[in-house]
Coordinates of C-alpha atoms in Angstrom, one line a residue:
M1 CA 4.2 72.4 17.0
S2 CA 2.0 70.3 14.7
G3 CA 5.0 69.7 12.4
M4 CA 7.1 68.7 15.4
S5 CA 4.4 66.2 16.6
R6 CA 4.3 64.6 13.2
Q7 CA 8.0 64.2 13.2
R8 CA 7.8 62.6 16.6
Q9 CA 5.0 60.2 15.5
L10 CA 7.0 59.3 12.4
A11 CA 10.1 58.6 14.5
E12 CA 8.1 56.4 16.9
L13 CA 6.6 54.5 13.9
W14 CA 10.1 53.9 12.5
L15 CA 11.4 52.7 15.8
T16 CA 8.4 50.3 16.3
R17 CA 8.9 48.8 12.8
A18 CA 12.6 48.4 13.3
R19 CA 12.0 46.5 16.6
E20 CA 9.4 44.2 15.1
L21 CA 11.7 43.4 12.2
A22 CA 14.6 42.7 14.6
R23 CA 12.4 40.4 16.7
S24 CA 11.2 38.5 13.6
V25 CA 14.7 37.0 13.0
D26 CA 14.7 33.7 14.9
V27 CA 18.3 32.5 14.9
E28 CA 17.5 29.4 16.9
A29 CA 14.9 28.2 14.3
V30 CA 17.3 28.9 11.5
R31 CA 20.0 26.9 13.2
Q32 CA 17.8 23.9 13.8
R33 CA 16.4 24.1 10.3
L34 CA 19.8 24.2 8.7
E35 CA 21.1 21.3 10.8
Q36 CA 18.2 19.1 10.1
T37 CA 17.7 19.6 6.4
L38 CA 21.0 20.4 4.8
D39 CA 23.7 18.0 3.8
E40 CA 27.4 18.6 3.3
R41 CA 27.2 19.5 -0.4
H42 CA 25.0 22.6 0.2
R43 CA 26.6 24.0 3.4
E44 CA 29.5 25.5 1.6
T45 CA 27.1 27.3 -0.8
L46 CA 25.1 28.6 2.1
A47 CA 28.3 29.7 3.8
D48 CA 29.0 31.9 0.8
L49 CA 25.4 33.2 1.0
G50 CA 25.9 33.9 4.7
R51 CA 29.1 35.9 4.1
K52 CA 27.4 37.9 1.4
G53 CA 24.4 38.5 3.7
D54 CA 26.8 39.6 6.4
A55 CA 28.4 42.1 4.1
T56 CA 25.0 43.4 2.9
V57 CA 23.7 43.9 6.4
R58 CA 26.8 45.8 7.5
R59 CA 26.6 48.0 4.4
L60 CA 23.0 48.8 5.3
A61 CA 24.0 49.6 8.8
S62 CA 26.7 52.0 7.6
Q63 CA 24.2 53.6 5.3
A64 CA 21.7 54.0 8.1
D65 CA 24.4 55.6 10.3
A66 CA 25.4 58.0 7.5
F67 CA 21.7 58.9 7.0
A68 CA 21.3 59.6 10.7
K69 CA 24.3 61.9 10.7
K70 CA 23.2 63.7 7.6
L71 CA 19.7 64.1 9.0
Q72 CA 21.1 65.5 12.3
S73 CA 23.4 68.0 10.5
G74 CA 20.8 69.2 8.2
Q75 CA 18.2 70.0 10.8
S76 CA 17.5 73.5 12.2
A77 CA 19.6 74.5 15.1
A78 CA 16.6 76.0 16.8
A79 CA 15.9 74.3 20.1
D80 CA 12.5 72.9 20.8
E81 CA 10.5 75.3 22.9
T82 CA 9.0 72.6 25.0
P83 CA 10.9 72.2 28.3
G84 CA 13.3 69.3 28.2
K85 CA 11.8 67.6 31.2
E86 CA 8.4 67.5 29.6
A87 CA 9.8 66.4 26.3
G88 CA 11.7 63.6 28.0
S89 CA 8.6 62.4 29.7
S90 CA 6.6 62.3 26.5
L91 CA 9.1 60.8 24.0
P92 CA 10.3 57.2 24.2
L93 CA 13.6 58.2 22.6
G94 CA 15.8 58.8 25.6
G95 CA 14.4 62.2 26.3
A96 CA 15.3 63.8 22.9
S97 CA 13.8 67.2 22.7
S98 CA 14.6 68.3 19.1
V99 CA 14.3 66.9 15.6
G100 CA 18.1 66.5 15.5
E101 CA 18.2 64.6 18.8
V102 CA 15.3 62.4 17.6
A103 CA 17.1 61.6 14.4
K104 CA 20.4 60.9 16.2
V105 CA 18.7 58.5 18.7
L106 CA 16.7 56.8 15.9
G107 CA 19.8 56.4 13.8
D108 CA 21.8 55.0 16.7
R109 CA 19.1 52.5 17.5
L110 CA 18.7 51.5 13.9
N111 CA 22.4 51.1 13.6
G112 CA 22.5 48.9 16.7
T113 CA 19.6 46.8 15.4
L114 CA 21.3 46.2 12.1
T115 CA 24.5 45.4 13.8
R116 CA 22.7 42.7 15.8
W117 CA 21.3 41.4 12.6
A118 CA 24.9 41.2 11.2
D119 CA 26.0 39.3 14.3
K120 CA 23.2 36.9 13.9
A121 CA 24.1 36.5 10.2
N122 CA 27.7 35.8 11.3
D123 CA 26.4 33.1 13.7
V124 CA 24.4 31.4 10.9
A125 CA 27.5 31.6 8.6
A126 CA 29.5 30.0 11.3
I127 CA 27.0 27.2 11.6
V128 CA 27.0 26.4 7.9
Q129 CA 30.7 26.8 7.6
G130 CA 31.4 24.6 10.6
P131 CA 31.6 21.2 8.8
A132 CA 34.1 22.5 6.3
A133 CA 36.2 24.3 8.9
H134 CA 36.3 21.5 11.5
G135 CA 36.1 18.4 9.3
G136 CA 32.4 17.9 9.9
D137 CA 32.6 18.2 13.6
I138 CA 30.4 21.1 14.9
S139 CA 31.1 21.9 18.5
D140 CA 28.3 24.4 18.9
P141 CA 26.3 23.4 22.1
L142 CA 23.0 24.2 20.4
V143 CA 23.8 22.1 17.3
D144 CA 25.1 19.3 19.5
G145 CA 21.9 19.4 21.5
V146 CA 19.8 19.3 18.3
R147 CA 21.8 16.5 16.9
K148 CA 21.5 14.4 20.1
A149 CA 17.7 15.1 20.2
G150 CA 17.3 14.0 16.6
T151 CA 19.3 10.8 17.2
S152 CA 17.2 10.0 20.3
V153 CA 14.0 10.5 18.4
A154 CA 15.2 8.3 15.5
Q155 CA 16.2 5.6 17.9
Q156 CA 12.9 5.7 19.7
W157 CA 11.1 5.7 16.3
Q158 CA 13.0 2.6 15.2
T159 CA 12.0 0.9 18.4
L160 CA 8.4 2.0 18.1
A161 CA 7.9 1.1 14.4
P162 CA 8.2 -2.7 14.6
K163 CA 5.8 -2.7 17.6
Y164 CA 3.0 -0.5 16.5
L165 CA 3.3 0.1 12.7
P166 CA 1.8 -2.5 10.4
F167 CA 4.5 -4.4 8.4
A168 CA 7.3 -2.2 9.6
D169 CA 9.3 -5.3 10.5
A170 CA 9.0 -6.6 7.0
A171 CA 11.3 -3.9 5.9
S172 CA 15.1 -4.1 5.9
D173 CA 18.2 -2.2 5.0
D174 CA 18.1 -3.6 1.5
L175 CA 14.4 -3.0 1.1
P176 CA 13.2 0.0 3.2
L177 CA 9.6 0.3 4.2
N178 CA 8.8 3.1 1.7
R179 CA 10.2 1.2 -1.2
L180 CA 8.4 -2.0 -0.1
L181 CA 5.1 -0.1 0.1
R182 CA 5.7 1.4 -3.3
L183 CA 6.4 -2.0 -4.8
S184 CA 3.1 -3.3 -3.3
L185 CA 1.1 -1.0 -5.5
F186 CA 1.0 -3.7 -8.2
Q187 CA -1.1 -5.7 -5.8
I188 CA -3.6 -2.9 -5.6
S189 CA -4.0 -3.0 -9.4
V190 CA -4.5 -6.8 -9.3
G191 CA -7.1 -6.5 -6.5
M192 CA -8.9 -3.8 -8.4
A193 CA -9.1 -6.1 -11.5
M194 CA -10.4 -9.0 -9.5
V195 CA -13.2 -6.9 -7.9
L196 CA -14.1 -5.5 -11.3
L197 CA -14.4 -8.9 -12.9
T198 CA -16.0 -11.0 -10.2
G199 CA -18.1 -8.3 -8.4
T200 CA -18.9 -5.1 -10.3
L201 CA -19.1 -6.4 -13.9
N202 CA -20.8 -9.6 -12.7
R203 CA -23.7 -7.7 -11.3
V204 CA -23.9 -5.1 -14.0
M205 CA -24.0 -7.7 -16.8
V206 CA -26.8 -9.7 -15.1
V207 CA -29.0 -7.0 -13.7
E208 CA -28.5 -3.8 -15.6
M209 CA -27.6 -5.3 -19.0
G210 CA -29.9 -8.4 -18.8
M211 CA -27.4 -11.0 -19.9
P212 CA -27.9 -14.7 -19.2
T213 CA -26.3 -15.9 -15.9
W214 CA -24.5 -18.8 -17.6
L215 CA -22.9 -16.5 -20.1
V216 CA -21.8 -14.1 -17.4
A217 CA -20.3 -17.0 -15.4
A218 CA -18.5 -18.3 -18.5
M219 CA -17.0 -14.8 -19.2
V220 CA -15.9 -14.3 -15.6
S221 CA -14.3 -17.7 -15.5
L222 CA -12.1 -17.1 -18.6
P223 CA -9.3 -15.5 -16.5
V224 CA -9.0 -18.7 -14.5
L225 CA -8.1 -20.6 -17.7
F226 CA -4.7 -18.9 -17.6
A227 CA -4.0 -19.6 -13.9
P228 CA -2.2 -22.9 -14.5
F229 CA 0.3 -21.1 -16.7
R230 CA 1.6 -19.1 -13.7
V231 CA 4.2 -21.8 -12.9
L232 CA 5.5 -21.4 -16.5
I233 CA 5.5 -17.6 -16.1
G234 CA 7.5 -17.9 -12.8
F235 CA 10.0 -20.2 -14.4
K236 CA 10.5 -17.9 -17.4
S237 CA 11.0 -14.9 -15.2
D238 CA 13.7 -16.9 -13.4
T239 CA 15.6 -17.7 -16.6
Y240 CA 14.7 -14.7 -18.8
R241 CA 17.5 -13.2 -20.9
S242 CA 17.1 -9.4 -21.3
F243 CA 19.6 -7.1 -23.1
L244 CA 18.7 -4.6 -20.3
G245 CA 19.7 -7.1 -17.6
W246 CA 16.2 -7.4 -16.1
R247 CA 14.3 -10.6 -15.3
R248 CA 11.0 -9.6 -13.6
V249 CA 10.3 -6.1 -15.0
P250 CA 9.6 -7.2 -18.6
F251 CA 7.0 -9.7 -17.4
I252 CA 5.3 -7.2 -15.0
W253 CA 5.3 -4.6 -17.8
M254 CA 3.8 -7.0 -20.4
G255 CA 1.2 -8.1 -17.8
S256 CA 0.3 -4.5 -17.2
L257 CA -0.1 -3.8 -20.9
A258 CA -2.3 -6.9 -21.3
Q259 CA -4.5 -5.8 -18.3
F260 CA -4.7 -2.3 -19.7
G261 CA -5.7 -3.6 -23.1
G262 CA -8.4 -5.8 -21.7
F263 CA -10.0 -3.1 -19.7
A264 CA -9.8 -0.6 -22.6
L265 CA -11.7 -3.1 -24.9
M266 CA -14.2 -4.5 -22.4
P267 CA -17.0 -1.9 -22.0
F268 CA -17.5 -1.6 -25.8
A269 CA -17.6 -5.3 -26.2
L270 CA -20.2 -5.7 -23.4
F271 CA -22.5 -3.2 -25.1
L272 CA -22.3 -5.1 -28.3
M273 CA -23.1 -8.3 -26.4
S274 CA -26.2 -6.8 -24.9
G275 CA -27.6 -6.0 -28.4
D276 CA -27.0 -2.3 -28.4
G277 CA -25.0 -2.4 -31.6
R278 CA -26.4 -0.8 -34.8
V279 CA -24.7 -3.2 -37.2
V280 CA -25.9 -6.6 -38.2
G281 CA -23.7 -9.3 -36.5
S282 CA -22.5 -6.9 -33.8
E283 CA -23.7 -9.1 -31.1
F284 CA -21.4 -12.0 -32.2
A285 CA -18.6 -9.5 -32.4
G286 CA -19.4 -8.5 -28.9
Y287 CA -19.0 -12.1 -27.7
L288 CA -15.6 -12.4 -29.3
G289 CA -14.5 -9.0 -28.0
A290 CA -15.7 -9.6 -24.5
A291 CA -14.0 -13.1 -24.4
L292 CA -10.8 -11.5 -25.6
A293 CA -11.1 -8.7 -23.1
F294 CA -11.7 -11.0 -20.1
L295 CA -8.8 -13.3 -21.3
L296 CA -6.4 -10.3 -21.6
V297 CA -7.3 -9.1 -18.1
G298 CA -6.7 -12.6 -16.8
I299 CA -3.4 -13.0 -18.5
G300 CA -2.3 -9.5 -17.3
L301 CA -3.2 -10.0 -13.6
H302 CA -1.7 -13.5 -13.4
T303 CA 1.5 -12.4 -15.1
T304 CA 1.9 -9.2 -13.1
Q305 CA 1.2 -10.9 -9.8
T306 CA 3.5 -13.9 -10.4
A307 CA 6.5 -11.8 -11.6
G308 CA 5.8 -9.1 -9.0
L309 CA 5.9 -11.5 -6.1
A310 CA 9.1 -13.0 -7.4
L311 CA 10.6 -9.5 -7.7
A312 CA 9.7 -8.8 -4.1
T313 CA 11.3 -12.1 -3.1
D314 CA 14.5 -11.1 -5.0
L315 CA 14.7 -7.7 -3.3
A316 CA 14.0 -8.9 0.2
P317 CA 16.6 -10.6 2.4
E318 CA 16.0 -14.3 3.0
S319 CA 15.0 -13.8 6.6
S320 CA 12.1 -11.5 5.7
R321 CA 10.9 -12.9 2.5
P322 CA 7.8 -14.7 3.8
R323 CA 6.8 -11.5 5.6
V324 CA 7.3 -9.4 2.5
V325 CA 5.2 -11.7 0.3
A326 CA 2.5 -11.9 3.0
L327 CA 2.4 -8.1 3.1
L328 CA 1.9 -8.0 -0.6
Y329 CA -1.1 -10.3 -0.3
V330 CA -2.6 -8.2 2.4
M331 CA -2.2 -5.2 0.1
L332 CA -4.2 -7.3 -2.4
L333 CA -7.0 -7.5 0.1
V334 CA -6.8 -3.8 0.8
G335 CA -7.0 -3.1 -3.0
M336 CA -10.1 -5.3 -3.3
I337 CA -11.9 -3.7 -0.4
G338 CA -11.0 -0.1 -1.4
S339 CA -11.9 -0.6 -5.1
S340 CA -15.2 -2.3 -4.3
L341 CA -16.2 0.7 -2.3
L342 CA -15.1 3.1 -4.9
F343 CA -16.8 1.3 -7.8
G344 CA -20.0 1.1 -5.7
V345 CA -20.0 4.9 -5.3
L346 CA -19.2 5.6 -8.9
L347 CA -21.8 3.3 -10.4
D348 CA -24.6 4.1 -7.9
D349 CA -26.5 5.7 -10.7
F350 CA -25.7 3.3 -13.6
T351 CA -25.4 4.6 -17.2
Q352 CA -23.4 3.2 -20.1
I353 CA -21.2 6.3 -20.1
K354 CA -20.3 5.8 -16.5
L355 CA -19.4 2.2 -17.0
I356 CA -17.1 3.2 -19.8
Q357 CA -15.5 5.8 -17.6
V358 CA -15.1 3.5 -14.7
V359 CA -13.6 0.5 -16.6
Q360 CA -11.3 2.6 -18.7
G361 CA -10.3 4.6 -15.6
A362 CA -9.3 1.3 -14.1
A363 CA -7.1 0.7 -17.1
L364 CA -5.3 4.0 -16.6
A365 CA -5.0 3.3 -12.9
T366 CA -3.5 0.0 -13.6
M367 CA -0.7 1.5 -15.7
F368 CA -0.2 4.4 -13.2
L369 CA 0.1 2.1 -10.2
N370 CA 2.3 -0.5 -11.8
V371 CA 4.7 2.1 -13.3
I372 CA 5.2 3.7 -9.8
A373 CA 5.6 0.2 -8.3
L374 CA 8.3 -0.8 -10.8
W375 CA 10.3 2.5 -10.9
K376 CA 13.9 1.8 -9.9
Q377 CA 13.1 -1.5 -8.2
E378 CA 15.1 -4.2 -10.1
V379 CA 18.8 -3.7 -10.5
R380 CA 20.1 -4.2 -14.0
D381 CA 22.5 -7.2 -14.3
T382 CA 23.9 -7.4 -17.8
A383 CA 25.7 -10.7 -16.9
R384 CA 22.4 -12.4 -17.4
T385 CA 22.5 -11.6 -21.1
D386 CA 25.7 -13.7 -21.6
P387 CA 24.8 -16.3 -24.2
R388 CA 27.6 -18.6 -23.0
V389 CA 25.7 -19.1 -19.7
A390 CA 23.5 -22.2 -20.1
Q391 CA 19.9 -21.9 -18.8
P392 CA 18.3 -24.9 -17.2
T393 CA 15.2 -26.4 -18.8
F394 CA 11.8 -26.4 -17.0
R395 CA 12.1 -30.1 -16.3
E396 CA 15.5 -29.7 -14.7
T397 CA 14.4 -26.7 -12.6
W398 CA 11.2 -28.5 -11.5
D399 CA 13.2 -31.7 -10.5
A400 CA 15.6 -29.6 -8.5
F401 CA 12.6 -27.8 -6.8
Y402 CA 10.9 -31.2 -6.2
E403 CA 13.9 -32.6 -4.4
K404 CA 13.9 -29.8 -1.8
G405 CA 11.1 -31.2 0.3
Q406 CA 7.5 -32.4 -0.4
P407 CA 6.2 -29.7 -2.8
L408 CA 3.6 -32.1 -4.3
R409 CA 2.0 -32.8 -1.0
L410 CA 2.1 -29.1 -0.2
L411 CA 0.5 -28.1 -3.5
I412 CA -2.2 -30.7 -3.0
A413 CA -3.0 -29.3 0.4
V414 CA -3.1 -25.8 -1.1
G415 CA -5.5 -26.9 -3.8
L416 CA -7.9 -28.8 -1.5
G417 CA -7.9 -26.2 1.3
T418 CA -8.3 -23.2 -1.1
M419 CA -11.2 -25.0 -2.9
A420 CA -12.9 -25.7 0.4
F421 CA -12.7 -22.1 1.6
S422 CA -13.7 -20.6 -1.8
M423 CA -16.8 -22.7 -2.6
Q424 CA -18.9 -20.5 -0.3
D425 CA -17.8 -17.2 -2.0
V426 CA -20.9 -16.9 -4.1
L427 CA -23.2 -18.5 -1.5
L428 CA -22.6 -16.5 1.6
E429 CA -24.9 -13.5 1.0
P430 CA -27.7 -15.6 -0.8
Y431 CA -27.7 -18.0 2.1
G432 CA -28.3 -15.1 4.6
G433 CA -31.0 -13.6 2.5
Q434 CA -32.8 -16.7 1.3
I435 CA -32.5 -19.0 4.3
L436 CA -32.2 -16.6 7.2
H437 CA -34.3 -13.8 5.6
L438 CA -31.7 -11.1 6.3
S439 CA -32.1 -7.7 4.7
V440 CA -29.9 -6.4 1.9
S441 CA -28.0 -4.2 4.3
S442 CA -27.5 -7.1 6.7
T443 CA -26.1 -9.4 4.0
T444 CA -23.8 -6.6 2.8
V445 CA -22.2 -6.5 6.2
L446 CA -21.2 -10.2 5.8
T447 CA -18.5 -9.2 3.4
A448 CA -17.0 -6.9 5.9
L449 CA -17.2 -9.6 8.6
L450 CA -15.4 -12.0 6.3
A451 CA -12.7 -9.5 5.6
L452 CA -12.4 -8.7 9.3
G453 CA -11.9 -12.4 10.1
T454 CA -9.2 -12.7 7.4
L455 CA -7.3 -9.7 8.9
A456 CA -7.6 -11.2 12.4
G457 CA -6.2 -14.4 10.9
F458 CA -3.1 -12.5 9.7
G459 CA -2.7 -10.9 13.1
L460 CA -2.9 -14.2 14.9
A461 CA -0.5 -15.8 12.4
S462 CA 2.0 -13.0 13.2
K463 CA 2.0 -13.9 16.9
V464 CA 2.3 -17.7 16.6
L465 CA 4.9 -17.7 13.8
D466 CA 6.9 -15.2 15.9
Q467 CA 6.8 -17.7 18.7
G468 CA 8.2 -20.4 16.5
L469 CA 5.1 -22.3 15.3
E470 CA 5.9 -24.2 12.1
A471 CA 4.0 -23.0 9.0
C472 CA 2.2 -26.2 8.2
R473 CA 1.0 -26.6 11.7
L474 CA -0.4 -23.1 11.5
S475 CA -2.3 -24.2 8.4
T476 CA -3.8 -27.2 10.2
V477 CA -5.1 -24.8 12.9
G478 CA -6.7 -22.8 10.1
V479 CA -8.3 -25.9 8.7
V480 CA -9.8 -26.9 12.1
V481 CA -11.2 -23.4 12.5
G482 CA -12.7 -23.6 9.1
V483 CA -14.4 -26.9 9.9
A484 CA -16.0 -25.3 13.0
A485 CA -17.0 -22.3 11.0
F486 CA -18.9 -24.3 8.4
V487 CA -20.6 -26.3 11.1
L488 CA -21.9 -23.1 12.6
V489 CA -23.2 -21.9 9.3
L490 CA -25.0 -25.2 8.8
F491 CA -26.7 -25.0 12.2
A492 CA -27.6 -21.3 11.8
S493 CA -30.7 -22.3 9.8
P494 CA -32.2 -25.0 12.2
L495 CA -31.5 -22.6 15.1
S496 CA -32.9 -19.6 13.1
S497 CA -30.0 -17.6 14.5
P498 CA -28.4 -14.9 12.4
W499 CA -25.8 -14.3 15.1
V500 CA -24.6 -17.9 14.8
F501 CA -24.3 -17.3 11.0
R502 CA -22.3 -14.1 11.6
V503 CA -20.0 -15.8 14.0
G504 CA -19.5 -18.6 11.5
T505 CA -18.7 -16.0 8.8
V506 CA -16.0 -14.4 10.9
L507 CA -14.5 -17.8 11.6
I508 CA -14.4 -18.6 7.9
G509 CA -12.3 -15.6 7.3
L510 CA -10.1 -16.4 10.4
G511 CA -9.5 -20.0 9.3
G512 CA -8.9 -19.0 5.7
G513 CA -6.4 -16.3 6.7
L514 CA -4.4 -18.7 8.9
F515 CA -4.4 -21.4 6.2
A516 CA -3.3 -19.0 3.4
V517 CA -0.5 -17.5 5.5
G518 CA 0.8 -20.9 6.6
M519 CA 0.7 -22.3 3.0
L520 CA 2.4 -19.3 1.6
T521 CA 5.2 -19.3 4.2
A522 CA 5.7 -23.0 3.7
A523 CA 6.0 -22.5 -0.1
M524 CA 8.5 -19.7 0.3
A525 CA 10.6 -22.0 2.6
L526 CA 11.2 -24.2 -0.4
A527 CA 12.4 -21.3 -2.7
D528 CA 16.0 -20.3 -3.3
D529 CA 17.4 -17.3 -5.1
G530 CA 17.3 -19.0 -8.5
D531 CA 13.8 -20.4 -8.4
A532 CA 11.6 -18.0 -6.4
G533 CA 9.5 -17.4 -9.5
L534 CA 8.9 -21.1 -10.0
A535 CA 7.9 -21.6 -6.3
L536 CA 5.5 -18.7 -6.3
G537 CA 4.3 -19.6 -9.7
A538 CA 3.4 -23.1 -8.7
W539 CA 1.7 -21.9 -5.5
G540 CA -0.2 -19.2 -7.4
A541 CA -1.2 -21.6 -10.2
V542 CA -2.7 -24.1 -7.8
Q543 CA -4.3 -21.4 -5.6
A544 CA -5.9 -19.4 -8.4
T545 CA -7.2 -22.5 -10.2
A546 CA -8.6 -23.9 -6.9
V547 CA -10.4 -20.6 -6.3
G548 CA -12.0 -20.7 -9.8
V549 CA -13.0 -24.3 -9.7
G550 CA -14.3 -24.0 -6.1
T551 CA -16.4 -21.0 -6.9
L552 CA -17.8 -22.8 -10.0
L553 CA -18.5 -26.0 -8.1
G554 CA -20.2 -24.2 -5.2
G555 CA -22.7 -22.4 -7.4
G556 CA -23.3 -25.4 -9.7
I557 CA -23.8 -27.9 -6.9
R558 CA -26.2 -25.6 -5.1
D559 CA -28.3 -25.1 -8.2
L560 CA -28.4 -28.8 -9.1
V561 CA -29.3 -30.0 -5.6
S562 CA -32.0 -27.3 -5.1
A563 CA -33.5 -28.2 -8.5
L564 CA -33.6 -31.9 -7.6
A565 CA -35.1 -31.2 -4.2
G566 CA -37.7 -28.9 -5.7
I567 CA -39.1 -31.6 -8.0
G568 CA -39.1 -34.2 -5.2
T569 CA -36.2 -36.3 -6.4
L570 CA -34.5 -36.2 -3.0
G571 CA -37.7 -37.1 -1.1
P572 CA -40.9 -35.4 -0.1
N573 CA -40.6 -31.7 0.6
P574 CA -37.1 -31.7 2.0
G575 CA -36.7 -27.9 2.0
A576 CA -35.3 -27.3 -1.5
S577 CA -33.4 -24.1 -0.8
Y578 CA -31.7 -25.2 2.3
A579 CA -30.8 -28.6 0.8
G580 CA -28.7 -27.0 -1.9
Y581 CA -26.7 -24.8 0.5
G582 CA -26.4 -27.6 3.0
V583 CA -24.9 -30.0 0.6
V584 CA -22.2 -27.4 -0.4
Y585 CA -21.3 -26.7 3.2
V586 CA -21.1 -30.4 4.0
L587 CA -18.8 -30.9 1.0
E588 CA -16.6 -28.0 2.2
V589 CA -16.2 -29.7 5.6
L590 CA -15.2 -33.0 3.9
L591 CA -12.7 -31.1 1.7
L592 CA -11.2 -29.5 4.8
L593 CA -10.9 -32.9 6.5
A594 CA -9.1 -34.2 3.4
T595 CA -6.8 -31.2 3.6
L596 CA -6.1 -32.0 7.2
A597 CA -5.1 -35.6 6.3
V598 CA -2.7 -34.3 3.6
L599 CA -1.2 -31.7 5.9
F600 CA -0.7 -34.0 8.9
P601 CA 2.6 -35.5 7.7
L602 CA 4.0 -32.1 6.9
A603 CA 2.9 -30.7 10.2
R604 CA 4.5 -33.6 12.0
D605 CA 7.8 -33.9 10.1
G606 CA 8.2 -30.6 8.5
L607 CA 9.0 -30.0 4.8
G608 CA 11.2 -33.0 4.0
G609 CA 13.3 -32.6 7.1
R610 CA 14.2 -29.0 6.3
K611 CA 14.8 -26.6 9.1
R612 CA 11.6 -25.1 10.4
S613 CA 11.4 -21.4 9.9
R614 CA 11.2 -19.3 13.0
D615 CA 11.3 -16.0 11.2
R616 CA 8.9 -13.4 12.4
F617 CA 5.9 -12.8 10.2
G618 CA 5.7 -9.1 9.6
L619 CA 2.0 -8.5 10.4
T620 CA 2.3 -7.3 14.0
G621 CA 0.2 -4.2 13.3
F622 CA -3.0 -6.2 12.9
P623 CA -5.4 -6.8 15.8
G624 CA -5.3 -9.9 17.9

């Protein structure tokens, strides 16, 4: 009896496992998975696998049936002494009362289960063979339903994306969103370099390494010296002859190498400058090495950015070019914010070893990001290497560009407005701490408020440009907002109101964002296929130079006026600290008014009578 009970338990265990295994085959999921993920090339291969699987399952079923018959014939013919009624009530095997009957029932059920598996395998094989058998038309209702559902989801996603996803409408069939975002990685590297030069290293050199402020300012200003050459870089990338058929990629690659070399050299040169060298004359070598390192980084970031923006313009359709370039500049802002936070965390506990690791890590990140950004972006065109094709000179190209509208007036407006908005860059946080007596944490928030205002400016620009507002008119709105912002900052001290100062800070970012978007869009409206590099190079040269000059003038004028007020040159006890800041902010207001005067004819008449662009500006994902 005990042996018979063990046989029954074993039979029940076999049956339970067979049922669980049969239920684990989800044909519906297999069908959906195959239909969604496989293409035509692999379906024939899977059809062969399905046929082989069908044959294997049927062979297993035949073997199981033979095993059941053998088991039944080899068992003892002695009947089970337990009454059949009781056995039938205690066994879940159709009332089998002997080992032979148990084996037969078990074999039949296992055979049936394996047969069902074979049928399911046939169904899967029919699915994967369907396209080859019916010319790609699968008439299976389940497959048709899955296909319709997938099409519906795709259509709804295409409708949803331009409305809710940032920059989705900047993409096109020629430049999909994933490829566009990958291309924008070079702006992340440029933003990282700008933060490292003007923020992290600026503070480290003055505070931790004890270098003179004037020397640090001179080193940080070296990259600006190369900014005027951006127009020449853009022109050369337009007319470059490459045996590989590329125009933009060689310039981006050489710019990346220069930026990498500058970062690799920089930390060691800084240590020599600080007097940590063990060799006589090492401090002078440190000066030369640091100057070379900062200059290399400046050459690299200006070259990479100019050629990269021109490449994006080449790849994007004409209707979406301003939106694409604007997306890349927003990615620059994202790179600056993200890298500043990362550098702050990594250098929280400053050591020389950590500085070496961070700066050289930035060098590696530059190459990594830019290689990914460039991979399979520019199409090779060997026709450009034909020596029989005459290339225009810089003068000829500039004259043709100048005749398209009023680029000189536009570039003057870019220079004046950018200088006005950038003079406060080094004064915002000191003004809050020294004049309004804000804490360190409170002044740190000002940078976030400025960035928030800039992003809000992009969002507002997307709406008004989508509604047809002309780009130069948008820039005039930004200038007016900037004037109001600087007036609020000026009155924050007499009112002793930090909140007025914070509102003014947000408005500075808002006005600067509107102005920058409008000027960039207007510059791109003047560019054609053959001179996109020249147009962006001219815009970038003026913009970058104005930022450097404005920052230098802002700090210099503030120090000069404060010193004169402190010794009584400006009158008895005028409030030396506030006088220095006040003069700079008043000068910024005057520069914005001059910008408004230059922009007014462009806003009234357009760019030389050219058709006003009503293209949507691909920033609909921003707030506002």
